[in-house]
Amino acid sequence: MIDKKSQFTSSFKQILDNFNDVMKYSYVHKYFNTIEFKNRISNTMTCKSLITQKIFNNGQPNIINNGFLDLNYCKEKDLQVDVNVDVNRNFTLRVDKTLQFNSFKDYCIFGKINSNTLNKQIYPQIGFYKNFNSFAFKIKFDLDNYITQIKGKALYDRDEKNENSNFFGTGVAIDYDFRKQILSNIKAVIWNINQNATMSLHYSNSKPLDKDTDYVVKYCLYQKLQNKVDLGIQLSRKSRDQGFGIKFGCKYYKYDNVIYNCKLTEQLFIQSSFIIDLNLRKKDESFVNKSDFPIGLKIFICQ
């Protein structure tokens, strides 16, 4: 019998070494896996509900079809959401037989494709998650033009105790609708990144954001003056009707449910994203080895 725990704490890339030209990266942490693909051709793909229904061809199916990516999101028998998206993508997925028949038995397959425009740096992604009570997907989009639009309008903040402190910078906040896949309402933000201080966020009208009560649906991107960007997350939610999002911010955190930091490239493309548990109230101490960090977001379904 294969030890499931050992399987899920190793890099999934070991299984995909023969597909380096197709795979960008993939990691497995506990019982979560997400795969990102980087190749672009004109064909597309079709996937359906349970992974055991699709991945049986010696663990190495080619999923190539004309038209659309058709994903069947299954939570329970009484809840089924069909998604049909034109993605203009193709991928080849190889899954090891032992993982397929032992670890992935009765798992749901899910995915999220975001490719509404040709000028976006957005990639398809497929993942697996047991006890499927949430969507999980990776959001990757080009923020270059949004940063350009707001350049010169952002506010500044610095450590008041040290006039010469370099702990100040500019940033941008963006509303993101998970369901409609729309970016809107771009605002300047300030981050106080004094190492001895808690992170503070302000809008362009200098209104502080209460991290405990004033939850908002925001992406907040912070950029240091040294052009290095650190990324962190905190869940933000008002209500199920309004949906929810996450805040991306600077490197010093005291939010209980921030579980991971990562870096952005100089082009400001998001290179990693995260598992988020709406019920998480403290840091998950199991996220110790960065090589085991998952790539993807765990997001509850908003009907």
mmCIF file of C-alpha atoms in Angstrom:
data_model
loop_
_atom_site.group_PDB
_atom_site.id
_atom_site.type_symbol
_atom_site.label_atom_id
_atom_site.label_comp_id
_atom_site.label_asym_id
_atom_site.label_seq_id
_atom_site.Cartn_x
_atom_site.Cartn_y
_atom_site.Cartn_z
ATOM 1 C CA MET A 1 0.000 0.000 0.000
ATOM 2 C CA ILE A 2 1.352 3.439 -0.969
ATOM 3 C CA ASP A 3 1.781 5.978 1.800
ATOM 4 C CA LYS A 4 -0.557 8.773 0.703
ATOM 5 C CA LYS A 5 1.038 11.295 3.007
ATOM 6 C CA SER A 6 4.481 10.824 1.486
ATOM 7 C CA GLN A 7 3.015 11.086 -1.997
ATOM 8 C CA PHE A 8 1.316 14.386 -1.272
ATOM 9 C CA THR A 9 4.292 16.094 0.339
ATOM 10 C CA SER A 10 6.622 15.637 -2.625
ATOM 11 C CA SER A 11 6.850 17.731 -5.749
ATOM 12 C CA PHE A 12 4.423 16.638 -8.418
ATOM 13 C CA LYS A 13 7.073 17.652 -10.946
ATOM 14 C CA GLN A 14 8.779 14.298 -10.354
ATOM 15 C CA ILE A 15 5.875 12.673 -12.145
ATOM 16 C CA LEU A 16 6.024 15.119 -15.032
ATOM 17 C CA ASP A 17 9.740 15.176 -15.836
ATOM 18 C CA ASN A 18 9.092 14.003 -19.388
ATOM 19 C CA PHE A 19 6.809 16.963 -20.050
ATOM 20 C CA ASN A 20 9.077 19.898 -19.256
ATOM 21 C CA ASP A 21 8.197 21.591 -22.537
ATOM 22 C CA VAL A 22 4.555 21.626 -21.516
ATOM 23 C CA MET A 23 4.600 21.998 -17.754
ATOM 24 C CA LYS A 24 5.453 25.277 -16.089
ATOM 25 C CA TYR A 25 5.391 24.077 -12.491
ATOM 26 C CA SER A 26 3.338 22.005 -10.108
ATOM 27 C CA TYR A 27 3.498 21.171 -6.407
ATOM 28 C CA VAL A 28 1.488 18.968 -4.108
ATOM 29 C CA HIS A 29 0.829 19.876 -0.492
ATOM 30 C CA LYS A 30 -1.221 17.529 1.667
ATOM 31 C CA TYR A 31 -4.312 16.701 -0.410
ATOM 32 C CA PHE A 32 -4.198 19.583 -2.840
ATOM 33 C CA ASN A 33 -2.588 19.813 -6.255
ATOM 34 C CA THR A 34 -2.580 22.398 -8.982
ATOM 35 C CA ILE A 35 -0.895 22.247 -12.363
ATOM 36 C CA GLU A 36 -0.079 25.232 -14.555
ATOM 37 C CA PHE A 37 0.582 24.935 -18.284
ATOM 38 C CA LYS A 38 2.510 27.409 -20.393
ATOM 39 C CA ASN A 39 2.174 26.248 -23.992
ATOM 40 C CA ARG A 40 -0.219 28.003 -26.320
ATOM 41 C CA ILE A 41 -1.732 26.550 -29.470
ATOM 42 C CA SER A 42 -5.107 26.906 -31.133
ATOM 43 C CA ASN A 43 -6.727 23.714 -29.842
ATOM 44 C CA THR A 44 -8.600 23.393 -26.572
ATOM 45 C CA MET A 45 -9.569 20.730 -24.108
ATOM 46 C CA THR A 46 -12.425 19.008 -22.328
ATOM 47 C CA CYS A 47 -12.458 17.637 -18.771
ATOM 48 C CA LYS A 48 -15.299 16.115 -16.777
ATOM 49 C CA SER A 49 -16.167 15.778 -13.052
ATOM 50 C CA LEU A 50 -14.360 12.897 -11.332
ATOM 51 C CA ILE A 51 -10.720 12.380 -12.136
ATOM 52 C CA THR A 52 -11.203 8.618 -12.272
ATOM 53 C CA GLN A 53 -13.540 9.147 -15.220
ATOM 54 C CA LYS A 54 -10.871 10.840 -17.290
ATOM 55 C CA ILE A 55 -7.385 9.723 -16.348
ATOM 56 C CA PHE A 56 -7.260 6.055 -17.229
ATOM 57 C CA ASN A 57 -5.293 5.955 -20.471
ATOM 58 C CA ASN A 58 -2.127 4.538 -18.906
ATOM 59 C CA GLY A 59 -2.055 7.683 -16.825
ATOM 60 C CA GLN A 60 -1.192 9.709 -19.907
ATOM 61 C CA PRO A 61 -4.198 11.108 -21.787
ATOM 62 C CA ASN A 62 -4.061 13.790 -24.455
ATOM 63 C CA ILE A 63 -7.073 16.036 -23.924
ATOM 64 C CA ILE A 64 -7.418 17.892 -27.212
ATOM 65 C CA ASN A 65 -10.685 19.178 -28.667
ATOM 66 C CA ASN A 66 -11.950 21.960 -30.852
ATOM 67 C CA GLY A 67 -14.034 24.617 -29.175
ATOM 68 C CA PHE A 68 -14.200 24.936 -25.429
ATOM 69 C CA LEU A 69 -12.895 23.815 -22.096
ATOM 70 C CA ASP A 70 -15.894 22.142 -20.485
ATOM 71 C CA LEU A 71 -15.504 21.685 -16.729
ATOM 72 C CA ASN A 72 -18.068 20.044 -14.509
ATOM 73 C CA TYR A 73 -17.848 21.331 -10.924
ATOM 74 C CA CYS A 74 -19.326 18.753 -8.551
ATOM 75 C CA LYS A 75 -19.714 19.466 -4.849
ATOM 76 C CA GLU A 76 -22.643 17.241 -3.981
ATOM 77 C CA LYS A 77 -25.347 15.452 -5.916
ATOM 78 C CA ASP A 78 -27.687 18.414 -5.533
ATOM 79 C CA LEU A 79 -25.089 20.992 -6.604
ATOM 80 C CA GLN A 80 -23.534 20.991 -10.031
ATOM 81 C CA VAL A 81 -22.052 23.935 -11.909
ATOM 82 C CA ASP A 82 -21.109 23.592 -15.574
ATOM 83 C CA VAL A 83 -18.512 25.917 -17.033
ATOM 84 C CA ASN A 84 -17.855 26.208 -20.752
ATOM 85 C CA VAL A 85 -14.968 28.508 -21.677
ATOM 86 C CA ASP A 86 -13.134 29.161 -24.936
ATOM 87 C CA VAL A 87 -9.485 28.933 -23.918
ATOM 88 C CA ASN A 88 -7.456 28.403 -27.101
ATOM 89 C CA ARG A 89 -5.152 26.079 -25.239
ATOM 90 C CA ASN A 90 -3.943 22.511 -25.376
ATOM 91 C CA PHE A 91 -2.222 20.364 -22.789
ATOM 92 C CA THR A 92 -0.962 16.854 -22.182
ATOM 93 C CA LEU A 93 -1.395 15.522 -18.660
ATOM 94 C CA ARG A 94 0.499 12.527 -17.309
ATOM 95 C CA VAL A 95 -0.513 11.063 -13.956
ATOM 96 C CA ASP A 96 1.371 8.242 -12.296
ATOM 97 C CA LYS A 97 -0.717 5.077 -12.030
ATOM 98 C CA THR A 98 -0.083 4.612 -8.319
ATOM 99 C CA LEU A 99 -1.272 8.118 -7.601
ATOM 100 C CA GLN A 100 -4.146 7.693 -9.980
ATOM 101 C CA PHE A 101 -5.644 4.570 -8.467
ATOM 102 C CA ASN A 102 -4.703 5.014 -4.815
ATOM 103 C CA SER A 103 -4.393 8.658 -3.931
ATOM 104 C CA PHE A 104 -6.796 10.134 -6.462
ATOM 105 C CA LYS A 105 -9.624 7.664 -6.075
ATOM 106 C CA ASP A 106 -12.978 9.457 -5.667
ATOM 107 C CA TYR A 107 -11.348 12.872 -6.008
ATOM 108 C CA CYS A 108 -13.056 15.589 -7.997
ATOM 109 C CA ILE A 109 -11.345 17.256 -10.893
ATOM 110 C CA PHE A 110 -11.685 21.005 -11.219
ATOM 111 C CA GLY A 111 -10.161 23.814 -13.172
ATOM 112 C CA LYS A 112 -10.385 27.465 -13.975
ATOM 113 C CA ILE A 113 -9.379 29.120 -17.226
ATOM 114 C CA ASN A 114 -9.104 32.869 -17.583
ATOM 115 C CA SER A 115 -8.346 33.918 -21.161
ATOM 116 C CA ASN A 116 -10.864 36.556 -22.129
ATOM 117 C CA THR A 117 -8.339 38.650 -24.050
ATOM 118 C CA LEU A 118 -5.299 37.785 -26.105
ATOM 119 C CA ASN A 119 -3.087 40.425 -24.480
ATOM 120 C CA LYS A 120 -3.311 38.918 -20.991
ATOM 121 C CA GLN A 121 -0.612 36.690 -19.528
ATOM 122 C CA ILE A 122 -3.058 34.070 -18.280
ATOM 123 C CA TYR A 123 -2.556 30.315 -18.179
ATOM 124 C CA PRO A 124 -4.882 27.336 -17.801
ATOM 125 C CA GLN A 125 -4.820 25.237 -14.684
ATOM 126 C CA ILE A 126 -6.250 21.942 -13.470
ATOM 127 C CA GLY A 127 -6.246 20.671 -9.889
ATOM 128 C CA PHE A 128 -7.563 17.958 -7.607
ATOM 129 C CA TYR A 129 -9.166 18.290 -4.211
ATOM 130 C CA LYS A 130 -10.922 15.746 -1.997
ATOM 131 C CA ASN A 131 -14.074 16.572 0.006
ATOM 132 C CA PHE A 132 -14.847 19.083 -2.701
ATOM 133 C CA ASN A 133 -16.556 21.965 -0.920
ATOM 134 C CA SER A 134 -14.713 24.784 -2.643
ATOM 135 C CA PHE A 135 -13.440 26.047 -5.930
ATOM 136 C CA ALA A 136 -9.694 26.130 -6.285
ATOM 137 C CA PHE A 137 -7.999 28.009 -9.043
ATOM 138 C CA LYS A 138 -5.028 30.173 -9.876
ATOM 139 C CA ILE A 139 -5.460 33.743 -11.037
ATOM 140 C CA LYS A 140 -2.687 35.118 -13.188
ATOM 141 C CA PHE A 141 -3.094 38.426 -14.951
ATOM 142 C CA ASP A 142 -0.993 41.249 -16.303
ATOM 143 C CA LEU A 143 -0.924 44.268 -13.982
ATOM 144 C CA ASP A 144 1.495 46.340 -16.058
ATOM 145 C CA ASN A 145 -1.113 48.586 -17.641
ATOM 146 C CA TYR A 146 -2.918 49.096 -14.327
ATOM 147 C CA ILE A 147 0.290 50.190 -12.630
ATOM 148 C CA THR A 148 0.974 52.554 -15.526
ATOM 149 C CA GLN A 149 -2.466 54.118 -15.245
ATOM 150 C CA ILE A 150 -2.049 54.939 -11.588
ATOM 151 C CA LYS A 151 1.607 55.963 -11.663
ATOM 152 C CA GLY A 152 2.120 59.391 -10.123
ATOM 153 C CA LYS A 153 -1.176 59.245 -8.250
ATOM 154 C CA ALA A 154 -0.211 56.943 -5.398
ATOM 155 C CA LEU A 155 0.336 58.283 -1.908
ATOM 156 C CA TYR A 156 3.385 57.771 0.267
ATOM 157 C CA ASP A 157 3.918 56.664 3.833
ATOM 158 C CA ARG A 158 7.097 56.435 5.884
ATOM 159 C CA ASP A 159 8.269 55.623 9.372
ATOM 160 C CA GLU A 160 7.559 58.785 11.362
ATOM 161 C CA LYS A 161 10.242 57.896 13.929
ATOM 162 C CA ASN A 162 12.993 57.945 11.335
ATOM 163 C CA GLU A 163 12.919 60.739 8.799
ATOM 164 C CA ASN A 164 15.480 59.014 6.587
ATOM 165 C CA SER A 165 13.766 55.643 6.690
ATOM 166 C CA ASN A 166 13.425 53.760 3.422
ATOM 167 C CA PHE A 167 10.362 51.930 4.683
ATOM 168 C CA PHE A 168 7.833 53.607 2.463
ATOM 169 C CA GLY A 169 6.463 53.167 -1.025
ATOM 170 C CA THR A 170 3.476 53.150 -3.323
ATOM 171 C CA GLY A 171 0.874 50.599 -4.251
ATOM 172 C CA VAL A 172 -2.363 49.939 -6.028
ATOM 173 C CA ALA A 173 -5.682 48.389 -4.988
ATOM 174 C CA ILE A 174 -7.920 46.671 -7.504
ATOM 175 C CA ASP A 175 -11.453 45.331 -7.115
ATOM 176 C CA TYR A 176 -11.748 41.851 -8.558
ATOM 177 C CA ASP A 177 -15.032 40.023 -9.125
ATOM 178 C CA PHE A 178 -14.304 36.297 -8.926
ATOM 179 C CA ARG A 179 -17.561 35.331 -10.594
ATOM 180 C CA LYS A 180 -17.566 37.855 -13.443
ATOM 181 C CA GLN A 181 -13.771 37.898 -13.798
ATOM 182 C CA ILE A 182 -13.719 41.706 -13.876
ATOM 183 C CA LEU A 183 -11.023 44.055 -12.657
ATOM 184 C CA SER A 184 -12.242 47.509 -11.664
ATOM 185 C CA ASN A 185 -12.047 50.431 -9.231
ATOM 186 C CA ILE A 186 -8.298 50.974 -9.194
ATOM 187 C CA LYS A 187 -7.085 53.036 -6.238
ATOM 188 C CA ALA A 188 -3.800 54.166 -4.779
ATOM 189 C CA VAL A 189 -2.805 52.639 -1.469
ATOM 190 C CA ILE A 190 -0.133 53.189 1.152
ATOM 191 C CA TRP A 191 1.714 50.543 3.082
ATOM 192 C CA ASN A 192 3.631 51.371 6.242
ATOM 193 C CA ILE A 193 6.304 48.694 6.249
ATOM 194 C CA ASN A 194 8.185 49.604 9.388
ATOM 195 C CA GLN A 195 9.476 46.257 10.640
ATOM 196 C CA ASN A 196 8.205 47.021 14.130
ATOM 197 C CA ALA A 197 4.761 48.116 13.016
ATOM 198 C CA THR A 198 1.652 46.347 11.841
ATOM 199 C CA MET A 199 0.763 46.669 8.196
ATOM 200 C CA SER A 200 -1.510 49.625 7.504
ATOM 201 C CA LEU A 201 -3.530 50.199 4.353
ATOM 202 C CA HIS A 202 -4.963 53.555 3.314
ATOM 203 C CA TYR A 203 -7.077 54.570 0.363
ATOM 204 C CA SER A 204 -6.280 57.675 -1.673
ATOM 205 C CA ASN A 205 -8.556 59.631 0.673
ATOM 206 C CA SER A 206 -6.331 58.480 3.566
ATOM 207 C CA LYS A 207 -9.081 56.414 5.154
ATOM 208 C CA PRO A 208 -7.464 53.551 7.103
ATOM 209 C CA LEU A 209 -8.660 50.012 6.548
ATOM 210 C CA ASP A 210 -9.731 48.251 9.734
ATOM 211 C CA LYS A 211 -8.208 44.805 9.371
ATOM 212 C CA ASP A 212 -10.665 43.303 11.864
ATOM 213 C CA THR A 213 -14.030 44.652 10.729
ATOM 214 C CA ASP A 214 -13.839 46.578 7.472
ATOM 215 C CA TYR A 215 -13.476 43.643 5.100
ATOM 216 C CA VAL A 216 -13.438 44.510 1.427
ATOM 217 C CA VAL A 217 -13.089 42.658 -1.844
ATOM 218 C CA LYS A 218 -9.676 43.881 -2.929
ATOM 219 C CA TYR A 219 -6.440 42.953 -4.508
ATOM 220 C CA CYS A 220 -3.806 45.225 -3.002
ATOM 221 C CA LEU A 221 -0.438 45.201 -4.651
ATOM 222 C CA TYR A 222 2.510 46.778 -2.872
ATOM 223 C CA GLN A 223 5.659 47.866 -4.628
ATOM 224 C CA LYS A 224 8.823 48.928 -2.804
ATOM 225 C CA LEU A 225 11.002 51.743 -4.052
ATOM 226 C CA GLN A 226 13.713 49.177 -4.829
ATOM 227 C CA ASN A 227 11.341 47.689 -7.429
ATOM 228 C CA LYS A 228 11.149 44.463 -5.455
ATOM 229 C CA VAL A 229 7.673 43.231 -4.687
ATOM 230 C CA ASP A 230 6.727 40.982 -1.791
ATOM 231 C CA LEU A 231 3.317 39.400 -1.759
ATOM 232 C CA GLY A 232 1.108 38.259 1.094
ATOM 233 C CA ILE A 233 -2.543 37.462 1.564
ATOM 234 C CA GLN A 234 -5.383 38.068 3.951
ATOM 235 C CA LEU A 235 -8.928 36.927 3.389
ATOM 236 C CA SER A 236 -11.458 39.717 3.015
ATOM 237 C CA ARG A 237 -15.182 39.171 2.824
ATOM 238 C CA LYS A 238 -18.320 41.214 3.405
ATOM 239 C CA SER A 239 -21.108 38.800 2.568
ATOM 240 C CA ARG A 240 -21.921 35.862 0.338
ATOM 241 C CA ASP A 241 -24.002 38.166 -1.840
ATOM 242 C CA GLN A 242 -21.078 40.462 -2.516
ATOM 243 C CA GLY A 243 -18.543 37.686 -2.786
ATOM 244 C CA PHE A 244 -15.071 37.966 -1.340
ATOM 245 C CA GLY A 245 -11.474 38.343 -2.309
ATOM 246 C CA ILE A 246 -7.996 38.489 -0.941
ATOM 247 C CA LYS A 247 -5.578 41.305 -0.229
ATOM 248 C CA PHE A 248 -2.039 41.172 -1.555
ATOM 249 C CA GLY A 249 0.358 43.277 0.475
ATOM 250 C CA CYS A 250 3.817 43.872 1.824
ATOM 251 C CA LYS A 251 6.080 41.509 3.712
ATOM 252 C CA TYR A 252 5.299 42.273 7.375
ATOM 253 C CA TYR A 253 2.077 40.682 8.602
ATOM 254 C CA LYS A 254 0.199 40.296 11.834
ATOM 255 C CA TYR A 255 -3.030 39.010 10.325
ATOM 256 C CA ASP A 256 -3.905 35.615 11.745
ATOM 257 C CA ASN A 257 -5.018 34.099 8.475
ATOM 258 C CA VAL A 258 -2.097 35.113 6.304
ATOM 259 C CA ILE A 259 -0.417 31.848 5.436
ATOM 260 C CA TYR A 260 2.156 32.601 2.766
ATOM 261 C CA ASN A 261 4.413 35.253 1.260
ATOM 262 C CA CYS A 262 5.924 35.150 -2.204
ATOM 263 C CA LYS A 263 7.580 37.446 -4.713
ATOM 264 C CA LEU A 264 6.391 38.966 -7.965
ATOM 265 C CA THR A 265 8.516 39.267 -11.059
ATOM 266 C CA GLU A 266 9.709 42.641 -12.252
ATOM 267 C CA GLN A 267 6.924 42.506 -14.831
ATOM 268 C CA LEU A 268 4.440 42.338 -11.948
ATOM 269 C CA PHE A 269 2.989 39.009 -13.030
ATOM 270 C CA ILE A 270 1.754 36.935 -10.124
ATOM 271 C CA GLN A 271 3.903 33.807 -9.983
ATOM 272 C CA SER A 272 2.319 32.025 -7.034
ATOM 273 C CA SER A 273 -0.981 31.948 -5.244
ATOM 274 C CA PHE A 274 -2.338 30.256 -2.202
ATOM 275 C CA ILE A 275 -4.758 28.028 -0.333
ATOM 276 C CA ILE A 276 -7.164 30.099 1.728
ATOM 277 C CA ASP A 277 -9.457 28.659 4.369
ATOM 278 C CA LEU A 278 -12.354 30.909 5.306
ATOM 279 C CA ASN A 279 -12.400 29.354 8.761
ATOM 280 C CA LEU A 280 -8.660 29.681 9.332
ATOM 281 C CA ARG A 281 -7.894 31.821 12.362
ATOM 282 C CA LYS A 282 -4.180 31.226 12.787
ATOM 283 C CA LYS A 283 -1.197 30.466 10.649
ATOM 284 C CA ASP A 284 -0.955 26.930 9.380
ATOM 285 C CA GLU A 285 2.360 25.833 10.851
ATOM 286 C CA SER A 286 2.503 22.947 8.399
ATOM 287 C CA PHE A 287 3.474 25.370 5.629
ATOM 288 C CA VAL A 288 7.141 25.196 6.541
ATOM 289 C CA ASN A 289 8.887 23.951 3.428
ATOM 290 C CA LYS A 290 8.292 26.375 0.570
ATOM 291 C CA SER A 291 8.897 23.630 -1.965
ATOM 292 C CA ASP A 292 5.719 21.987 -0.715
ATOM 293 C CA PHE A 293 3.568 25.086 -1.007
ATOM 294 C CA PRO A 294 0.560 24.607 -3.239
ATOM 295 C CA ILE A 295 -0.063 26.754 -6.264
ATOM 296 C CA GLY A 296 -3.683 27.827 -6.287
ATOM 297 C CA LEU A 297 -6.503 29.418 -4.356
ATOM 298 C CA LYS A 298 -9.062 27.528 -2.311
ATOM 299 C CA ILE A 299 -12.228 29.585 -2.534
ATOM 300 C CA PHE A 300 -15.682 28.764 -1.249
ATOM 301 C CA ILE A 301 -18.508 28.643 -3.763
ATOM 302 C CA CYS A 302 -20.615 31.809 -3.911
ATOM 303 C CA GLN A 303 -24.006 31.016 -5.412
#
